[in-house]
Structures are given as C-alpha cells and as structure tokens.
Amino acid sequence: MKPSSENYRSHDVVKQLRTDFYNKCYICEDYAPSTINVEHFIPHRGKNRDLMFDWNNLFYACGHCNNSKLAIYDNILNCTDNSHKILDWIQFNINPYPKEKVIIQSSIVDIKVQNTVELLLKVYNGEHTGLKTVEGENIRERLIDEMVKFTKRLTKYSKPTITSEDKERYRKKIREMLSVKSPFTAFKVWVIKSNPYLLREFASFLPQ
Ligand SMILES: [Zn+2]
C-alpha cells in the first residue's frame, strides 16, 4: 500500500520499502545496510513528478550501490518484474576464500542484461574511486562470510555418516539460506544450480 505522504524519504515510506525488499539492497543483496537510499529505478531527473512519487519506481538500495548506479544505469533488469529471469540469465559466482572477487557473467545478448552485469561488477569489484574500492571490499567480505557458512552447511548435509535428524536440521538451515529474505541469495542459488547433486536435493528451495 502506498503511504499517504508526498515525501518519498519519509519514515513510513522507508519502513515499507524495508519490508518489501526484506531489508536488502536490491542491487548487491547486502542485508541491513547501514546507509540506505530510496532509489528511483527510472531516474526522475528532478522534473518528472510521476516517476518521483510512483511507488513502483521506489527501490531500497544501499548508499554504495545507489551511488554507483546514479543515472548512468537507467536501463537494467528489474528484480520486481517476474518476467525478468535474472537468476537464469545472469550467473553469480565467488570462491569462498579471502580477498576473492565476484564473477558475474551472462551469455544472453541483451542491453538490459549487459548493463546489469556491468553494474553488478562495478558495485562488487569496482575500483573507480578509493571510497568505492573499500566499500566493495567490505561488501565482498560479508558475501564471503555468508558463502563460507553456506558451504559448511552443504558439506555437513552431504556427509554419508550424518544422522537423519541432523540431515533434516541442515536441510532447514539450507532452505533458510536460499530464501530471498537471506543476504546474497543469487550467489547461493548458483552454487546449487552448478552442482547436479545439490540441484537434485534442493531444486524445490530455489526462489522462482
Ligand atoms: Zn548495495
């Protein structure tokens, strides 16, 4: 429901966006970011009041991503549009080791897809300014922590000696980590999609 306030940065608007976007930046998928921007998916350029106040044009972004996107990337895939199959069209990868960079690729020839890949590489790996380099490193550190945790659970789950109770317990934890509510879901989904055994086990948990 669109809050009545005309101010798109008012507390009720930001609170509602936080709920709608599961408190995750819609670009980098960092959870509970410390700086939040109400982003206009299609830039209003200070003139278009319809775009400025259209609820469907307001997105929840961290300061780092909002600042990296600016008005340059105004033609990217929309994560709230079900016809944009982002997790099918774009591969998200990172090795769960210290200081690794993300690998984002797509074989689809489409301007929106290519722009999205470029923006994602910029927010995670970009070194365009000193500040952005450090912000990207901080996000990747949280991403790697999450991937290490995820890998550990998958490994435990797959042990041939695990008891059926423990297996069920790990299955639940893995399900939670694949939910759109958890941070960096795209990277975890691609771990599952890239491994035939894991895909057989967890295909039903993948977000649609
Ligand atoms: Zn972000």
Short mmCIF file of N, CA and C in Angstrom, two decimals, residues 15-184:
data_model
loop_
_atom_site.label_atom_id
_atom_site.label_comp_id
_atom_site.label_asym_id
_atom_site.label_seq_id
_atom_site.Cartn_x
_atom_site.Cartn_y
_atom_site.Cartn_z
N LYS A 15 10.20 2.65 5.81
CA LYS A 15 9.87 1.45 6.57
C LYS A 15 9.17 0.41 5.70
N GLN A 16 8.24 0.89 4.86
CA GLN A 16 7.51 -0.03 3.98
C GLN A 16 8.45 -0.65 2.95
N LEU A 17 9.38 0.16 2.42
CA LEU A 17 10.34 -0.37 1.45
C LEU A 17 11.25 -1.40 2.11
N ARG A 18 11.62 -1.13 3.35
CA ARG A 18 12.48 -2.09 4.07
C ARG A 18 11.79 -3.45 4.15
N THR A 19 10.47 -3.43 4.44
CA THR A 19 9.71 -4.69 4.50
C THR A 19 9.63 -5.33 3.12
N ASP A 20 9.25 -4.54 2.13
CA ASP A 20 9.05 -5.08 0.77
C ASP A 20 10.34 -5.66 0.18
N PHE A 21 11.47 -5.07 0.52
CA PHE A 21 12.75 -5.54 -0.03
C PHE A 21 13.52 -6.41 0.98
N TYR A 22 12.82 -6.90 2.01
CA TYR A 22 13.42 -7.79 3.02
C TYR A 22 14.67 -7.18 3.65
N ASN A 23 14.68 -5.86 3.76
CA ASN A 23 15.82 -5.15 4.34
C ASN A 23 17.14 -5.45 3.61
N LYS A 24 17.03 -5.71 2.30
CA LYS A 24 18.24 -5.97 1.49
C LYS A 24 18.35 -4.93 0.39
N CYS A 25 19.58 -4.53 0.13
CA CYS A 25 19.81 -3.66 -1.02
C CYS A 25 19.43 -4.45 -2.27
N TYR A 26 18.64 -3.86 -3.15
CA TYR A 26 18.13 -4.63 -4.30
C TYR A 26 19.23 -4.90 -5.34
N ILE A 27 20.36 -4.22 -5.24
CA ILE A 27 21.43 -4.45 -6.22
C ILE A 27 22.46 -5.45 -5.66
N CYS A 28 23.09 -5.13 -4.52
CA CYS A 28 24.17 -6.01 -4.03
C CYS A 28 23.65 -7.11 -3.11
N GLU A 29 22.39 -7.02 -2.66
CA GLU A 29 21.79 -8.02 -1.75
C GLU A 29 22.42 -8.05 -0.37
N ASP A 30 23.10 -6.98 -0.01
CA ASP A 30 23.63 -6.87 1.36
C ASP A 30 22.42 -6.71 2.29
N TYR A 31 22.47 -7.37 3.45
CA TYR A 31 21.34 -7.33 4.39
C TYR A 31 21.56 -6.21 5.41
N ALA A 32 20.48 -5.50 5.73
CA ALA A 32 20.51 -4.43 6.72
C ALA A 32 21.67 -3.46 6.49
N PRO A 33 21.76 -2.87 5.31
CA PRO A 33 22.88 -1.95 5.05
C PRO A 33 22.82 -0.74 5.99
N SER A 34 23.98 -0.22 6.34
CA SER A 34 23.98 0.89 7.31
C SER A 34 23.63 2.22 6.64
N THR A 35 23.84 2.33 5.34
CA THR A 35 23.35 3.53 4.66
C THR A 35 22.29 3.11 3.66
N ILE A 36 21.15 3.80 3.70
CA ILE A 36 20.03 3.42 2.84
C ILE A 36 19.61 4.61 1.99
N ASN A 37 19.35 4.34 0.74
CA ASN A 37 18.80 5.36 -0.15
C ASN A 37 17.49 4.86 -0.72
N VAL A 38 16.53 5.76 -0.85
CA VAL A 38 15.33 5.43 -1.61
C VAL A 38 15.68 5.75 -3.05
N GLU A 39 15.78 4.70 -3.83
CA GLU A 39 16.25 4.91 -5.20
C GLU A 39 15.11 4.94 -6.19
N HIS A 40 15.25 5.82 -7.18
CA HIS A 40 14.29 5.83 -8.28
C HIS A 40 14.83 4.91 -9.36
N PHE A 41 14.12 3.81 -9.60
CA PHE A 41 14.60 2.83 -10.57
C PHE A 41 14.78 3.50 -11.93
N ILE A 42 13.76 4.24 -12.33
CA ILE A 42 13.91 5.09 -13.53
C ILE A 42 14.13 6.51 -13.02
N PRO A 43 15.29 7.10 -13.31
CA PRO A 43 15.60 8.43 -12.75
C PRO A 43 14.54 9.48 -13.11
N HIS A 44 14.18 10.32 -12.11
CA HIS A 44 13.15 11.35 -12.38
C HIS A 44 13.78 12.63 -12.91
N ARG A 45 15.11 12.71 -12.79
CA ARG A 45 15.89 13.85 -13.28
C ARG A 45 15.33 15.20 -12.77
N GLY A 46 14.75 15.17 -11.57
CA GLY A 46 14.29 16.40 -10.94
C GLY A 46 13.05 17.03 -11.57
N LYS A 47 12.55 16.43 -12.62
CA LYS A 47 11.42 17.05 -13.32
C LYS A 47 10.16 16.19 -13.28
N ASN A 48 10.33 14.90 -13.52
CA ASN A 48 9.17 14.03 -13.69
C ASN A 48 8.58 13.64 -12.33
N ARG A 49 7.52 14.34 -11.91
CA ARG A 49 6.93 14.10 -10.59
C ARG A 49 6.25 12.73 -10.51
N ASP A 50 5.74 12.23 -11.65
CA ASP A 50 5.11 10.90 -11.64
C ASP A 50 6.14 9.85 -11.24
N LEU A 51 7.32 9.94 -11.85
CA LEU A 51 8.39 8.97 -11.54
C LEU A 51 8.89 9.18 -10.12
N MET A 52 8.87 10.44 -9.66
CA MET A 52 9.40 10.76 -8.34
C MET A 52 8.56 10.11 -7.24
N PHE A 53 7.24 10.05 -7.44
CA PHE A 53 6.36 9.55 -6.37
C PHE A 53 5.68 8.22 -6.69
N ASP A 54 5.97 7.65 -7.85
CA ASP A 54 5.35 6.36 -8.20
C ASP A 54 5.94 5.27 -7.30
N TRP A 55 5.06 4.62 -6.54
CA TRP A 55 5.50 3.60 -5.58
C TRP A 55 6.32 2.51 -6.27
N ASN A 56 5.91 2.14 -7.49
CA ASN A 56 6.61 1.07 -8.22
C ASN A 56 7.99 1.49 -8.71
N ASN A 57 8.28 2.78 -8.61
CA ASN A 57 9.59 3.25 -9.05
C ASN A 57 10.55 3.47 -7.88
N LEU A 58 10.06 3.19 -6.65
CA LEU A 58 10.90 3.40 -5.47
C LEU A 58 11.53 2.08 -5.04
N PHE A 59 12.85 2.05 -4.97
CA PHE A 59 13.58 0.83 -4.62
C PHE A 59 14.47 1.10 -3.42
N TYR A 60 14.77 0.02 -2.70
CA TYR A 60 15.56 0.10 -1.47
C TYR A 60 17.01 -0.26 -1.81
N ALA A 61 17.90 0.72 -1.71
CA ALA A 61 19.29 0.48 -2.12
C ALA A 61 20.25 0.98 -1.04
N CYS A 62 21.41 0.34 -0.97
CA CYS A 62 22.43 0.85 -0.06
C CYS A 62 23.09 2.06 -0.72
N GLY A 63 23.72 2.91 0.08
CA GLY A 63 24.33 4.13 -0.44
C GLY A 63 25.38 3.82 -1.50
N HIS A 64 26.14 2.76 -1.28
CA HIS A 64 27.20 2.38 -2.21
C HIS A 64 26.63 2.07 -3.59
N CYS A 65 25.58 1.26 -3.64
CA CYS A 65 25.00 0.87 -4.94
C CYS A 65 24.27 2.02 -5.60
N ASN A 66 23.52 2.76 -4.79
CA ASN A 66 22.79 3.91 -5.34
C ASN A 66 23.75 4.89 -6.00
N ASN A 67 24.87 5.08 -5.32
CA ASN A 67 25.89 5.98 -5.81
C ASN A 67 26.65 5.45 -7.03
N SER A 68 26.77 4.15 -7.12
CA SER A 68 27.44 3.54 -8.27
C SER A 68 26.51 3.56 -9.48
N LYS A 69 25.23 3.45 -9.22
CA LYS A 69 24.26 3.39 -10.32
C LYS A 69 23.99 4.78 -10.90
N LEU A 70 23.78 5.74 -9.99
CA LEU A 70 23.41 7.11 -10.37
C LEU A 70 22.41 7.09 -11.51
N ALA A 71 22.55 8.00 -12.46
CA ALA A 71 21.60 7.97 -13.58
C ALA A 71 22.21 7.26 -14.78
N ILE A 72 23.42 6.67 -14.57
CA ILE A 72 24.12 6.08 -15.70
C ILE A 72 23.44 4.78 -16.12
N TYR A 73 23.04 3.99 -15.11
CA TYR A 73 22.45 2.68 -15.41
C TYR A 73 20.93 2.78 -15.28
N ASP A 74 20.29 3.42 -16.23
CA ASP A 74 18.84 3.55 -16.13
C ASP A 74 18.12 2.53 -17.00
N ASN A 75 18.87 1.59 -17.57
CA ASN A 75 18.24 0.56 -18.39
C ASN A 75 18.78 -0.81 -17.98
N ILE A 76 18.33 -1.25 -16.78
CA ILE A 76 18.81 -2.54 -16.25
C ILE A 76 17.62 -3.45 -15.96
N LEU A 77 17.90 -4.72 -15.65
CA LEU A 77 16.83 -5.66 -15.29
C LEU A 77 16.18 -5.22 -13.98
N ASN A 78 14.88 -5.54 -13.87
CA ASN A 78 14.12 -5.12 -12.70
C ASN A 78 13.79 -6.36 -11.85
N CYS A 79 14.34 -6.40 -10.63
CA CYS A 79 14.17 -7.60 -9.79
C CYS A 79 12.73 -7.75 -9.29
N THR A 80 11.89 -6.72 -9.45
CA THR A 80 10.49 -6.85 -9.01
C THR A 80 9.58 -7.26 -10.18
N ASP A 81 10.16 -7.43 -11.36
CA ASP A 81 9.39 -7.82 -12.54
C ASP A 81 9.63 -9.31 -12.81
N ASN A 82 8.58 -10.11 -12.63
CA ASN A 82 8.73 -11.58 -12.74
C ASN A 82 9.14 -12.06 -14.12
N SER A 83 8.94 -11.21 -15.11
CA SER A 83 9.32 -11.64 -16.47
C SER A 83 10.83 -11.49 -16.70
N HIS A 84 11.51 -10.79 -15.78
CA HIS A 84 12.96 -10.67 -15.87
C HIS A 84 13.60 -11.81 -15.08
N LYS A 85 14.06 -12.83 -15.78
CA LYS A 85 14.57 -14.04 -15.11
C LYS A 85 16.05 -13.86 -14.77
N ILE A 86 16.30 -12.97 -13.82
CA ILE A 86 17.68 -12.58 -13.51
C ILE A 86 18.55 -13.79 -13.13
N LEU A 87 17.99 -14.67 -12.30
CA LEU A 87 18.79 -15.82 -11.83
C LEU A 87 19.01 -16.87 -12.93
N ASP A 88 18.25 -16.80 -14.00
CA ASP A 88 18.50 -17.69 -15.15
C ASP A 88 19.45 -17.02 -16.14
N TRP A 89 19.34 -15.74 -16.25
CA TRP A 89 20.08 -15.02 -17.31
C TRP A 89 21.49 -14.63 -16.88
N ILE A 90 21.67 -14.45 -15.57
CA ILE A 90 22.98 -13.98 -15.09
C ILE A 90 23.54 -14.97 -14.06
N GLN A 91 24.80 -15.33 -14.25
CA GLN A 91 25.46 -16.24 -13.29
C GLN A 91 26.23 -15.42 -12.26
N PHE A 92 26.04 -15.80 -10.99
CA PHE A 92 26.72 -15.12 -9.88
C PHE A 92 27.67 -16.11 -9.22
N ASN A 93 28.95 -15.74 -9.13
CA ASN A 93 29.92 -16.63 -8.52
C ASN A 93 30.95 -15.88 -7.69
N ILE A 94 31.35 -16.53 -6.60
CA ILE A 94 32.54 -16.07 -5.87
C ILE A 94 33.12 -17.29 -5.16
N ASN A 95 34.43 -17.43 -5.22
CA ASN A 95 35.07 -18.51 -4.47
C ASN A 95 35.12 -18.09 -3.00
N PRO A 96 34.78 -18.99 -2.08
CA PRO A 96 34.70 -18.60 -0.67
C PRO A 96 36.05 -18.52 0.03
N TYR A 97 36.97 -17.78 -0.57
CA TYR A 97 38.30 -17.61 0.01
C TYR A 97 38.56 -16.11 0.21
N PRO A 98 39.49 -15.77 1.13
CA PRO A 98 39.75 -14.35 1.39
C PRO A 98 40.14 -13.57 0.13
N LYS A 99 39.65 -12.35 0.04
CA LYS A 99 40.03 -11.38 -1.00
C LYS A 99 39.62 -11.78 -2.42
N GLU A 100 38.74 -12.76 -2.54
CA GLU A 100 38.29 -13.14 -3.89
C GLU A 100 37.39 -12.04 -4.45
N LYS A 101 37.34 -11.96 -5.79
CA LYS A 101 36.43 -11.03 -6.45
C LYS A 101 35.25 -11.81 -6.99
N VAL A 102 34.16 -11.13 -7.25
CA VAL A 102 33.00 -11.84 -7.78
C VAL A 102 33.15 -12.03 -9.29
N ILE A 103 32.50 -13.07 -9.78
CA ILE A 103 32.46 -13.32 -11.21
C ILE A 103 30.98 -13.26 -11.61
N ILE A 104 30.65 -12.31 -12.47
CA ILE A 104 29.27 -12.15 -12.93
C ILE A 104 29.31 -12.29 -14.43
N GLN A 105 28.54 -13.22 -14.99
CA GLN A 105 28.56 -13.36 -16.44
C GLN A 105 27.18 -13.72 -16.99
N SER A 106 27.04 -13.49 -18.28
CA SER A 106 25.81 -13.88 -18.95
C SER A 106 26.12 -14.18 -20.40
N SER A 107 25.40 -15.15 -20.96
CA SER A 107 25.61 -15.43 -22.38
C SER A 107 24.48 -14.82 -23.21
N ILE A 108 23.58 -14.10 -22.51
CA ILE A 108 22.43 -13.51 -23.22
C ILE A 108 22.84 -12.17 -23.84
N VAL A 109 22.52 -12.02 -25.10
CA VAL A 109 22.84 -10.76 -25.76
C VAL A 109 21.61 -9.85 -25.67
N ASP A 110 21.69 -8.96 -24.71
CA ASP A 110 20.55 -8.06 -24.46
C ASP A 110 21.11 -6.86 -23.70
N ILE A 111 20.70 -5.69 -24.08
CA ILE A 111 21.31 -4.49 -23.50
C ILE A 111 21.03 -4.38 -21.99
N LYS A 112 19.80 -4.72 -21.56
CA LYS A 112 19.47 -4.65 -20.13
C LYS A 112 20.34 -5.64 -19.33
N VAL A 113 20.51 -6.85 -19.90
CA VAL A 113 21.31 -7.86 -19.21
C VAL A 113 22.77 -7.39 -19.12
N GLN A 114 23.29 -6.90 -20.24
CA GLN A 114 24.69 -6.45 -20.25
C GLN A 114 24.92 -5.29 -19.28
N ASN A 115 23.97 -4.34 -19.25
CA ASN A 115 24.09 -3.21 -18.32
C ASN A 115 24.05 -3.68 -16.87
N THR A 116 23.19 -4.67 -16.60
CA THR A 116 23.06 -5.18 -15.24
C THR A 116 24.36 -5.86 -14.81
N VAL A 117 24.93 -6.66 -15.72
CA VAL A 117 26.21 -7.34 -15.41
C VAL A 117 27.28 -6.29 -15.10
N GLU A 118 27.32 -5.27 -15.93
CA GLU A 118 28.33 -4.21 -15.75
C GLU A 118 28.17 -3.51 -14.40
N LEU A 119 26.91 -3.19 -14.06
CA LEU A 119 26.65 -2.52 -12.78
C LEU A 119 27.03 -3.42 -11.60
N LEU A 120 26.67 -4.70 -11.69
CA LEU A 120 26.99 -5.63 -10.59
C LEU A 120 28.50 -5.74 -10.39
N LEU A 121 29.23 -5.84 -11.50
CA LEU A 121 30.70 -5.92 -11.38
C LEU A 121 31.25 -4.65 -10.74
N LYS A 122 30.63 -3.54 -11.09
CA LYS A 122 31.08 -2.26 -10.54
C LYS A 122 30.83 -2.19 -9.03
N VAL A 123 29.64 -2.61 -8.58
CA VAL A 123 29.36 -2.48 -7.14
C VAL A 123 30.18 -3.46 -6.29
N TYR A 124 30.41 -4.67 -6.81
CA TYR A 124 31.16 -5.64 -6.01
C TYR A 124 32.69 -5.48 -6.15
N ASN A 125 33.14 -5.29 -7.39
CA ASN A 125 34.60 -5.33 -7.64
C ASN A 125 35.20 -3.98 -8.00
N GLY A 126 34.35 -3.00 -8.26
CA GLY A 126 34.79 -1.74 -8.86
C GLY A 126 35.88 -1.04 -8.08
N GLU A 127 36.76 -0.40 -8.82
CA GLU A 127 37.85 0.36 -8.18
C GLU A 127 37.87 1.76 -8.77
N HIS A 128 36.64 2.31 -9.02
CA HIS A 128 36.59 3.61 -9.67
C HIS A 128 36.99 4.77 -8.77
N THR A 129 36.77 4.64 -7.44
CA THR A 129 37.33 5.64 -6.51
C THR A 129 37.83 4.89 -5.28
N GLY A 130 38.66 5.56 -4.48
CA GLY A 130 39.20 4.93 -3.27
C GLY A 130 38.09 4.48 -2.33
N LEU A 131 37.08 5.34 -2.15
CA LEU A 131 35.97 5.01 -1.25
C LEU A 131 35.20 3.80 -1.75
N LYS A 132 34.90 3.82 -3.05
CA LYS A 132 34.12 2.72 -3.65
C LYS A 132 34.89 1.40 -3.58
N THR A 133 36.21 1.47 -3.72
CA THR A 133 37.03 0.26 -3.63
C THR A 133 36.87 -0.38 -2.25
N VAL A 134 36.97 0.46 -1.21
CA VAL A 134 36.87 -0.06 0.16
C VAL A 134 35.45 -0.54 0.46
N GLU A 135 34.44 0.22 -0.01
CA GLU A 135 33.05 -0.22 0.21
C GLU A 135 32.81 -1.57 -0.45
N GLY A 136 33.31 -1.75 -1.67
CA GLY A 136 33.17 -3.02 -2.39
C GLY A 136 33.86 -4.15 -1.64
N GLU A 137 35.05 -3.87 -1.11
CA GLU A 137 35.78 -4.89 -0.33
C GLU A 137 34.97 -5.30 0.91
N ASN A 138 34.34 -4.31 1.56
CA ASN A 138 33.54 -4.62 2.75
C ASN A 138 32.34 -5.49 2.41
N ILE A 139 31.69 -5.18 1.30
CA ILE A 139 30.53 -6.00 0.87
C ILE A 139 31.01 -7.42 0.55
N ARG A 140 32.13 -7.53 -0.18
CA ARG A 140 32.64 -8.86 -0.53
C ARG A 140 33.04 -9.67 0.70
N GLU A 141 33.50 -8.97 1.73
CA GLU A 141 33.86 -9.70 2.95
C GLU A 141 32.61 -10.32 3.58
N ARG A 142 31.51 -9.55 3.61
CA ARG A 142 30.26 -10.10 4.16
C ARG A 142 29.73 -11.22 3.26
N LEU A 143 29.89 -11.03 1.95
CA LEU A 143 29.45 -12.05 0.99
C LEU A 143 30.24 -13.35 1.19
N ILE A 144 31.55 -13.23 1.34
CA ILE A 144 32.39 -14.43 1.52
C ILE A 144 32.04 -15.13 2.84
N ASP A 145 31.80 -14.34 3.90
CA ASP A 145 31.38 -14.94 5.18
C ASP A 145 30.12 -15.78 4.99
N GLU A 146 29.18 -15.22 4.26
CA GLU A 146 27.91 -15.93 4.02
C GLU A 146 28.14 -17.20 3.20
N MET A 147 29.01 -17.13 2.20
CA MET A 147 29.27 -18.28 1.34
C MET A 147 30.02 -19.38 2.11
N VAL A 148 30.89 -18.97 3.02
CA VAL A 148 31.62 -19.95 3.84
C VAL A 148 30.61 -20.71 4.72
N LYS A 149 29.71 -19.95 5.32
CA LYS A 149 28.68 -20.54 6.18
C LYS A 149 27.80 -21.52 5.37
N PHE A 150 27.44 -21.07 4.18
CA PHE A 150 26.58 -21.89 3.30
C PHE A 150 27.29 -23.18 2.88
N THR A 151 28.56 -23.04 2.47
CA THR A 151 29.35 -24.19 2.03
C THR A 151 29.49 -25.21 3.17
N LYS A 152 29.70 -24.69 4.38
CA LYS A 152 29.86 -25.55 5.54
C LYS A 152 28.59 -26.38 5.77
N ARG A 153 27.44 -25.72 5.64
CA ARG A 153 26.17 -26.43 5.85
C ARG A 153 25.93 -27.48 4.77
N LEU A 154 26.28 -27.13 3.53
CA LEU A 154 26.10 -28.08 2.43
C LEU A 154 27.00 -29.30 2.63
N THR A 155 28.23 -29.04 3.10
CA THR A 155 29.19 -30.13 3.31
C THR A 155 28.70 -31.06 4.41
N LYS A 156 28.23 -30.47 5.51
CA LYS A 156 27.72 -31.27 6.63
C LYS A 156 26.52 -32.09 6.19
N TYR A 157 25.63 -31.46 5.46
CA TYR A 157 24.41 -32.13 4.99
C TYR A 157 24.75 -33.35 4.14
N SER A 158 25.82 -33.25 3.36
CA SER A 158 26.15 -34.28 2.36
C SER A 158 27.02 -35.41 2.89
N LYS A 159 27.42 -35.33 4.15
CA LYS A 159 28.26 -36.40 4.74
C LYS A 159 27.48 -37.71 4.77
N PRO A 160 28.10 -38.81 4.33
CA PRO A 160 27.37 -40.08 4.35
C PRO A 160 27.06 -40.57 5.77
N THR A 161 27.81 -40.06 6.75
CA THR A 161 27.64 -40.55 8.13
C THR A 161 26.62 -39.72 8.94
N ILE A 162 26.04 -38.71 8.33
CA ILE A 162 25.14 -37.83 9.10
C ILE A 162 23.87 -38.59 9.54
N THR A 163 23.38 -38.27 10.72
CA THR A 163 22.13 -38.92 11.18
C THR A 163 20.95 -38.27 10.46
N SER A 164 19.84 -38.98 10.41
CA SER A 164 18.69 -38.42 9.68
C SER A 164 18.16 -37.16 10.35
N GLU A 165 18.27 -37.09 11.69
CA GLU A 165 17.82 -35.86 12.38
C GLU A 165 18.69 -34.66 12.00
N ASP A 166 20.00 -34.89 12.01
CA ASP A 166 20.92 -33.80 11.67
C ASP A 166 20.72 -33.38 10.21
N LYS A 167 20.49 -34.38 9.36
CA LYS A 167 20.29 -34.09 7.94
C LYS A 167 19.07 -33.17 7.77
N GLU A 168 18.01 -33.46 8.49
CA GLU A 168 16.79 -32.65 8.43
C GLU A 168 17.05 -31.24 8.95
N ARG A 169 17.83 -31.18 10.03
CA ARG A 169 18.18 -29.88 10.64
C ARG A 169 18.96 -29.03 9.64
N TYR A 170 19.93 -29.63 8.99
CA TYR A 170 20.73 -28.88 8.00
C TYR A 170 19.90 -28.51 6.78
N ARG A 171 18.99 -29.39 6.41
CA ARG A 171 18.11 -29.11 5.27
C ARG A 171 17.31 -27.82 5.52
N LYS A 172 16.81 -27.69 6.74
CA LYS A 172 16.05 -26.48 7.11
C LYS A 172 16.92 -25.23 7.05
N LYS A 173 18.15 -25.37 7.56
CA LYS A 173 19.06 -24.22 7.57
C LYS A 173 19.40 -23.82 6.13
N ILE A 174 19.62 -24.80 5.27
CA ILE A 174 19.95 -24.52 3.87
C ILE A 174 18.76 -23.85 3.19
N ARG A 175 17.57 -24.33 3.51
CA ARG A 175 16.36 -23.72 2.94
C ARG A 175 16.29 -22.23 3.31
N GLU A 176 16.55 -21.93 4.59
CA GLU A 176 16.54 -20.53 5.04
C GLU A 176 17.56 -19.69 4.27
N MET A 177 18.72 -20.30 4.04
CA MET A 177 19.78 -19.54 3.37
C MET A 177 19.50 -19.33 1.88
N LEU A 178 18.57 -20.11 1.32
CA LEU A 178 18.23 -19.94 -0.10
C LEU A 178 17.00 -19.05 -0.27
N SER A 179 16.39 -18.66 0.85
CA SER A 179 15.21 -17.81 0.77
C SER A 179 15.61 -16.42 0.31
N VAL A 180 14.70 -15.74 -0.38
CA VAL A 180 15.00 -14.37 -0.84
C VAL A 180 15.22 -13.42 0.32
N LYS A 181 14.79 -13.84 1.52
CA LYS A 181 14.96 -12.97 2.69
C LYS A 181 16.39 -12.97 3.19
N SER A 182 17.19 -13.93 2.78
CA SER A 182 18.56 -14.00 3.30
C SER A 182 19.51 -13.21 2.39
N PRO A 183 20.67 -12.82 2.92
CA PRO A 183 21.58 -11.98 2.11
C PRO A 183 22.23 -12.76 0.96
N PHE A 184 22.52 -12.07 -0.11
CA PHE A 184 23.30 -12.62 -1.24
C PHE A 184 22.72 -13.94 -1.78
#
